[in-house]
Coordinates of C-alpha atoms and ligand atoms in Angstrom, one line a residue:
X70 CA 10.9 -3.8 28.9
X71 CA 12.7 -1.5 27.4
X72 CA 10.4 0.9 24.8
X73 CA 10.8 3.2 21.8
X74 CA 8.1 5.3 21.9
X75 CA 8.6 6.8 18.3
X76 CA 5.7 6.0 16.0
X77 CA 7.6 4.0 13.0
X78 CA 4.2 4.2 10.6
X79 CA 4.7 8.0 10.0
X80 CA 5.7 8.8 6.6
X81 CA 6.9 5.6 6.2
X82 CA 8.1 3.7 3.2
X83 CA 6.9 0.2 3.7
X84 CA 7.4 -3.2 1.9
X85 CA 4.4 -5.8 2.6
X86 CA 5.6 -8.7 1.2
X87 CA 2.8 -11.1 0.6
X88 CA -0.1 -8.3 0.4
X89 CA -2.7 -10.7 -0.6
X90 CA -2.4 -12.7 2.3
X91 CA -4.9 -12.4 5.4
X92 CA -2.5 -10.2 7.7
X93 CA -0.3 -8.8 5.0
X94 CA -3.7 -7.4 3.4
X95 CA -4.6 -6.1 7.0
X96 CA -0.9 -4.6 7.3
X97 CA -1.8 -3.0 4.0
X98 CA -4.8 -0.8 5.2
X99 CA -3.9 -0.1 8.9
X100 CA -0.5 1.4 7.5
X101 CA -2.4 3.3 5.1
X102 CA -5.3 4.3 7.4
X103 CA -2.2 5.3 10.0
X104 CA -0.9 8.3 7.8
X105 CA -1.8 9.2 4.6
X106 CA 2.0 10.3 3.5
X107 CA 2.6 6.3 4.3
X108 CA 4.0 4.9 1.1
X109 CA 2.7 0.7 1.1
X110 CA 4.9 -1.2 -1.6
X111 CA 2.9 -4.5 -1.6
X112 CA 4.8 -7.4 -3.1
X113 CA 2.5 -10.4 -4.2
X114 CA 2.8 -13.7 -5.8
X115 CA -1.0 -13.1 -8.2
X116 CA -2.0 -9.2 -8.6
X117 CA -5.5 -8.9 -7.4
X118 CA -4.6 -5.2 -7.8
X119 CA -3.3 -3.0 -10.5
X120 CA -0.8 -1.1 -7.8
X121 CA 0.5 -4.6 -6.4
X122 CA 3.8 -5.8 -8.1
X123 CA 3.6 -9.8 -9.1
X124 CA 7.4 -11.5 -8.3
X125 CA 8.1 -14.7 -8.4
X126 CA 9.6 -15.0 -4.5
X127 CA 11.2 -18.2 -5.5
X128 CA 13.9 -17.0 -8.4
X129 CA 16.4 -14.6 -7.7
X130 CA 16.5 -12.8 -10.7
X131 CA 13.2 -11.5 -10.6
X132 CA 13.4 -10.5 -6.6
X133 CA 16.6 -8.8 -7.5
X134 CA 15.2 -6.8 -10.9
X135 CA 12.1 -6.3 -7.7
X136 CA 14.4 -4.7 -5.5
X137 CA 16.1 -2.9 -8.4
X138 CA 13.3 -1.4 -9.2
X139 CA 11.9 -0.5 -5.9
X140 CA 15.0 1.2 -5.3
X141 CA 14.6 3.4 -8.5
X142 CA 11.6 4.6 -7.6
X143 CA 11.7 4.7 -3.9
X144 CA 15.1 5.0 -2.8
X145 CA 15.4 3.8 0.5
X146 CA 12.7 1.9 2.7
X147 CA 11.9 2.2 6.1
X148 CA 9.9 -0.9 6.9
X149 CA 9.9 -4.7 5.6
X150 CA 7.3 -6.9 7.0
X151 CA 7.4 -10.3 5.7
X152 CA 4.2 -11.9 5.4
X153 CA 4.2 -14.8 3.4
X154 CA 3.8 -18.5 5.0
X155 CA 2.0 -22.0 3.9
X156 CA 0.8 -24.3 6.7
X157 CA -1.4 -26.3 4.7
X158 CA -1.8 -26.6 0.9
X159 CA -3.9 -28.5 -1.8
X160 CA -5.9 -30.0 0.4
X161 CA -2.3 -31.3 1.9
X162 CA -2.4 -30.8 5.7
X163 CA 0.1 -30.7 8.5
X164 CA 2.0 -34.0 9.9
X165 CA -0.2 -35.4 12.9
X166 CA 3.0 -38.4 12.8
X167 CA 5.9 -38.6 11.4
X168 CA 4.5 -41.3 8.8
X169 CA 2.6 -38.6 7.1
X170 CA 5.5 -36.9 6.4
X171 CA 5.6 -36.2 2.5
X172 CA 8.2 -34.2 0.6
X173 CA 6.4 -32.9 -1.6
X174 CA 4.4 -30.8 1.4
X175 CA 7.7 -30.2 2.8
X176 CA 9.3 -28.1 0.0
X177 CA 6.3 -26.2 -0.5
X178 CA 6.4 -25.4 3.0
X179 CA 9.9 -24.8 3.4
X180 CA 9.8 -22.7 0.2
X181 CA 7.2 -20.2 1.7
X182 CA 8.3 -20.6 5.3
X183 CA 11.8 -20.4 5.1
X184 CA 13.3 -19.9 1.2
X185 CA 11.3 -16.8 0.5
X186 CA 12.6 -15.0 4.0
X187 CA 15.7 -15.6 2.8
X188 CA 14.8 -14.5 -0.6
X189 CA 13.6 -11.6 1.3
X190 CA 16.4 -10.7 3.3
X191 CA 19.1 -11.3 0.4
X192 CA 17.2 -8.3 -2.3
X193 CA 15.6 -6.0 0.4
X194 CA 17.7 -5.7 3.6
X195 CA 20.0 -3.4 1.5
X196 CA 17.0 -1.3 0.7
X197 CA 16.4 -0.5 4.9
X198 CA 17.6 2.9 5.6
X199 CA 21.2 3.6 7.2
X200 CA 20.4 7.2 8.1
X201 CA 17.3 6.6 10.1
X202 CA 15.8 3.7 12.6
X203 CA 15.0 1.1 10.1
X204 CA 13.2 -2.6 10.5
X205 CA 12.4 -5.8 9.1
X206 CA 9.8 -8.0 10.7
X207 CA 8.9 -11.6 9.5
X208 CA 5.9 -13.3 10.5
X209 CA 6.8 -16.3 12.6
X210 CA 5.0 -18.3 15.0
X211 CA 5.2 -19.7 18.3
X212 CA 5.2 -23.1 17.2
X213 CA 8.8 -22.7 16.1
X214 CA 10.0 -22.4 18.7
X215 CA 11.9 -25.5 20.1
X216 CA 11.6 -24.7 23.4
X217 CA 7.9 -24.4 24.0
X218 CA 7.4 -27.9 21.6
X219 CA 5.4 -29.7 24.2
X220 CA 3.0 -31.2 21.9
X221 CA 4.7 -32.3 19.0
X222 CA 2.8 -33.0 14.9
X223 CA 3.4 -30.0 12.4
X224 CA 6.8 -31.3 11.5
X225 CA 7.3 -29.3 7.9
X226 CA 5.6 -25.6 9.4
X227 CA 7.4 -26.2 13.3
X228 CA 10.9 -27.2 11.3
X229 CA 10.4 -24.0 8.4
X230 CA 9.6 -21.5 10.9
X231 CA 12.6 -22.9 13.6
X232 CA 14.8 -22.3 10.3
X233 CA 13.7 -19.0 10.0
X234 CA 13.8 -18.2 13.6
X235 CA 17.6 -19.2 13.2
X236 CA 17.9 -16.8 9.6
X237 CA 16.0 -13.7 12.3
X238 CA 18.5 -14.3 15.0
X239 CA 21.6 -14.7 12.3
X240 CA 20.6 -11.4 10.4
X241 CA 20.1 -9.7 13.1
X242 CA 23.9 -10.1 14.0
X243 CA 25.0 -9.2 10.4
X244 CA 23.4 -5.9 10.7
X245 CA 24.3 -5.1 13.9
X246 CA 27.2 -4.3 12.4
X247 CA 26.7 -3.8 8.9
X248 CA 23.3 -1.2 9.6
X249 CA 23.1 -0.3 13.3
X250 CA 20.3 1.4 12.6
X251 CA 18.0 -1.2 11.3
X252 CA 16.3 -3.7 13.5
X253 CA 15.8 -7.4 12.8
X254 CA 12.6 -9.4 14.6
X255 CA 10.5 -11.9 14.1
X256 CA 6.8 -11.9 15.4
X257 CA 3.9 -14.3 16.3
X258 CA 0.6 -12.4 15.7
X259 CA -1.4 -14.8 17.8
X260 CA -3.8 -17.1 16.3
X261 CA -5.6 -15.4 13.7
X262 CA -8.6 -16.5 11.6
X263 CA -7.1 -16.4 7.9
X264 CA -7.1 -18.5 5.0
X265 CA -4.4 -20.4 6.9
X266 CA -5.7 -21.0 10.3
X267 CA -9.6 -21.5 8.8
X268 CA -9.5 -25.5 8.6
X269 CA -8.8 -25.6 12.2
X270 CA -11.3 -23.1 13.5
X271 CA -13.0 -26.2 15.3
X272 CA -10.1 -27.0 17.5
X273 CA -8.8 -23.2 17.9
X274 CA -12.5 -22.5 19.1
X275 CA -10.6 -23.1 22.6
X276 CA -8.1 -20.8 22.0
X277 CA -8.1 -16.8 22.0
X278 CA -8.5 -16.5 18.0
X279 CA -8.2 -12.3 16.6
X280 CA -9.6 -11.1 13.6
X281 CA -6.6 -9.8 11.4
X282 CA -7.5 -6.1 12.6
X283 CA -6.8 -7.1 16.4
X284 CA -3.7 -8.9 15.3
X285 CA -2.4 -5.9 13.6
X286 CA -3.2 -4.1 16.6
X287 CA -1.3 -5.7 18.1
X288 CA 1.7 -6.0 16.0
X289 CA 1.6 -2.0 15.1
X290 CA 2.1 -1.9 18.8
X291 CA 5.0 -4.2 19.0
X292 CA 6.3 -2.8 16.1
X293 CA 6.7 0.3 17.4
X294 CA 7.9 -0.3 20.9
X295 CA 11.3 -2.2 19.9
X296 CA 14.7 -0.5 19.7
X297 CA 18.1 -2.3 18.8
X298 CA 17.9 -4.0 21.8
X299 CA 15.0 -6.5 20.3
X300 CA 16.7 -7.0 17.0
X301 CA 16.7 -10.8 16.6
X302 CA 14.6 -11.9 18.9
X303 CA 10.4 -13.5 18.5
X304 CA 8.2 -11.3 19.7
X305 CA 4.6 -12.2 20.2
X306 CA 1.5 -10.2 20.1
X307 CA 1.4 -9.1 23.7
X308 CA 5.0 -8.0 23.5
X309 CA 6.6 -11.1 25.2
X310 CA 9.9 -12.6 24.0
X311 CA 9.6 -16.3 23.0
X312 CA 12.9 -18.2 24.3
X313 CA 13.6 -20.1 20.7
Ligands
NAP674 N1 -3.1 -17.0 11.0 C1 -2.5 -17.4 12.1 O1 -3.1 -17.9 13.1 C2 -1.0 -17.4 12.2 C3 -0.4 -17.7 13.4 C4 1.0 -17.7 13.6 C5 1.8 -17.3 12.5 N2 1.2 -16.9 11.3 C6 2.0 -16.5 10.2 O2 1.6 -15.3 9.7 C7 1.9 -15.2 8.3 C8 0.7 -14.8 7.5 O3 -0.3 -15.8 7.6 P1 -1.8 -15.6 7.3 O4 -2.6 -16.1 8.4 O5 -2.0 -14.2 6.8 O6 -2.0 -16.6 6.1 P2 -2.6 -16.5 4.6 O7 -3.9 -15.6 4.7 O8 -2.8 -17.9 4.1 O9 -1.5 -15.7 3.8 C9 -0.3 -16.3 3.4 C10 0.4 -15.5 2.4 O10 1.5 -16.2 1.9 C11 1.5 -16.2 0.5 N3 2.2 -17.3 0.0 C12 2.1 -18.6 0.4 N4 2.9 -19.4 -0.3 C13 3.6 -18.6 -1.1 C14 4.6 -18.8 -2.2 N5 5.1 -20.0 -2.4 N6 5.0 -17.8 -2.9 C15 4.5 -16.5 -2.6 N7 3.6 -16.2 -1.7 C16 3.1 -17.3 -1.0 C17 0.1 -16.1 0.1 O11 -0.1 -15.7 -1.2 P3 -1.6 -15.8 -1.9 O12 -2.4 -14.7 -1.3 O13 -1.2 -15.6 -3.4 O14 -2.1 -17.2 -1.6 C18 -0.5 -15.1 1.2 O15 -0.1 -13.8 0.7 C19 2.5 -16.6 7.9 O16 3.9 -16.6 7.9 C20 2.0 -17.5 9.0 O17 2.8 -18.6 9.2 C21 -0.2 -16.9 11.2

């Protein structure tokens, strides 16, 4: 594998978007406790902090006026690491069979899974530096991928995150040409015991489960080791590429 050795989390201007969240919070403190001169812009749906800045991720006007105003004060950024993602909600859980397929749970999935990284990409890709190595990183998961469905059920969250497996690998191609210098990925952080995994801790008991400080670990790690040659590809925890 080729590796970029370069630590990206040095004086870095960073988005978090979804900073509330159980791995964007943990972004939020390892980038901070990495280098002090780090600058964490933490983009959140419900302030439970004064520095946070409340957007609606669902209404382009107020992403764009976000992104305005980011730019005004920060100029360019270095890092985006897209955070946000819904595999449950209200008590609502995922498909087990197609005859529990609801719309209702579908949009709301698809809106955090898959609208919002679009939302994402539209107002703050033309933030990412041109001058220097710049990335954008959404959290995906393994269970979009097509290829590795062996087991079927989670039809909204596999079918969101496939979509935006397909919005990774189709930005990536756009900037390849458009900002050479920034990077595209997606990454699986593993299973991680968060808000969103916690009704499942019985059945992941089997599985390796990190805390969110091993996961960012992790990811830090990943982060830092790609070059252009990653850019829109899935990228788990360990560093392996998942075929989509
Ligand atoms: N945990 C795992 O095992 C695991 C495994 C694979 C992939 N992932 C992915 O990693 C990402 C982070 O997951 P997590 O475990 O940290 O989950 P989490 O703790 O539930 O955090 C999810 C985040 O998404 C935000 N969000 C959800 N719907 C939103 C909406 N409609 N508008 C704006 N924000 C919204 C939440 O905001 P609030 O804080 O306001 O609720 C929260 O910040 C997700 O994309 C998830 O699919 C997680």
């Amino acid at each position: 594998m080729k590796t970029d050795t370069k630590n990206k989390f040095q004086n870095a201007k960073v988005v978090v978007v979804g900073a509330t969240g159980g791995i964007g919070s943990a972004f939020v403190k390892k980038i901070k406790q990495l280098d002090t001169n780090n600058i964490v812009i933490e983009i959140v749906r419900k302030k439970t902090q004064d520095h946070q800045i409340e957007v609606d991720m669902l209404d382009e006007e107020s992403m764009a006026k976000c992104a305005q105003d980011i730019q005004k004060q920060y100029g360019t950024i270095d890092i985006i690491l897209n955070t946000v993602g819904l595999l449950h909600s209200d008590g609502a859980m995922p498909e087990r069979a197609y005859k529990e397929i609801n719309q209702d749970f579908l949009q709301k999935t698809f809106e955090a899974n898959t609208f919002i990284p679009f939302m994402v990409s539209k107002y703050f890709v033309p933030l990412l530096s041109k001058e220097n190595t710049s990335l954008i990183a959404f959290m995906s998961a393994r269970i979009g991928s097509i290829s590795d469905n062996n087991l079927g059920g989670w039809y909204s969250y596999r079918a969101s995150k496939a979509a935006l497996n397909m919005l990774i690998k189709t930005l990536s191609i756009e900037l390849s040409y458009k900002n050479k210098n920034a990077i595209c990925i997606g990454l699986h952080p593993g299973t991680v015991k968060t808000n969103l995994s916690d009704p499942f801790s019985e059945k992941i008991k089997a599985y390796k489960v990190f805390s969110k400080e091993e996961s960012i670990d992790y990811l830090i790690e990943q982060i830092n080791r790609v070059d252009h040659t990653f850019s829109g590809k899935l990228i788990d925890w360990k560093g392996d590429i998942i075929p989509y």
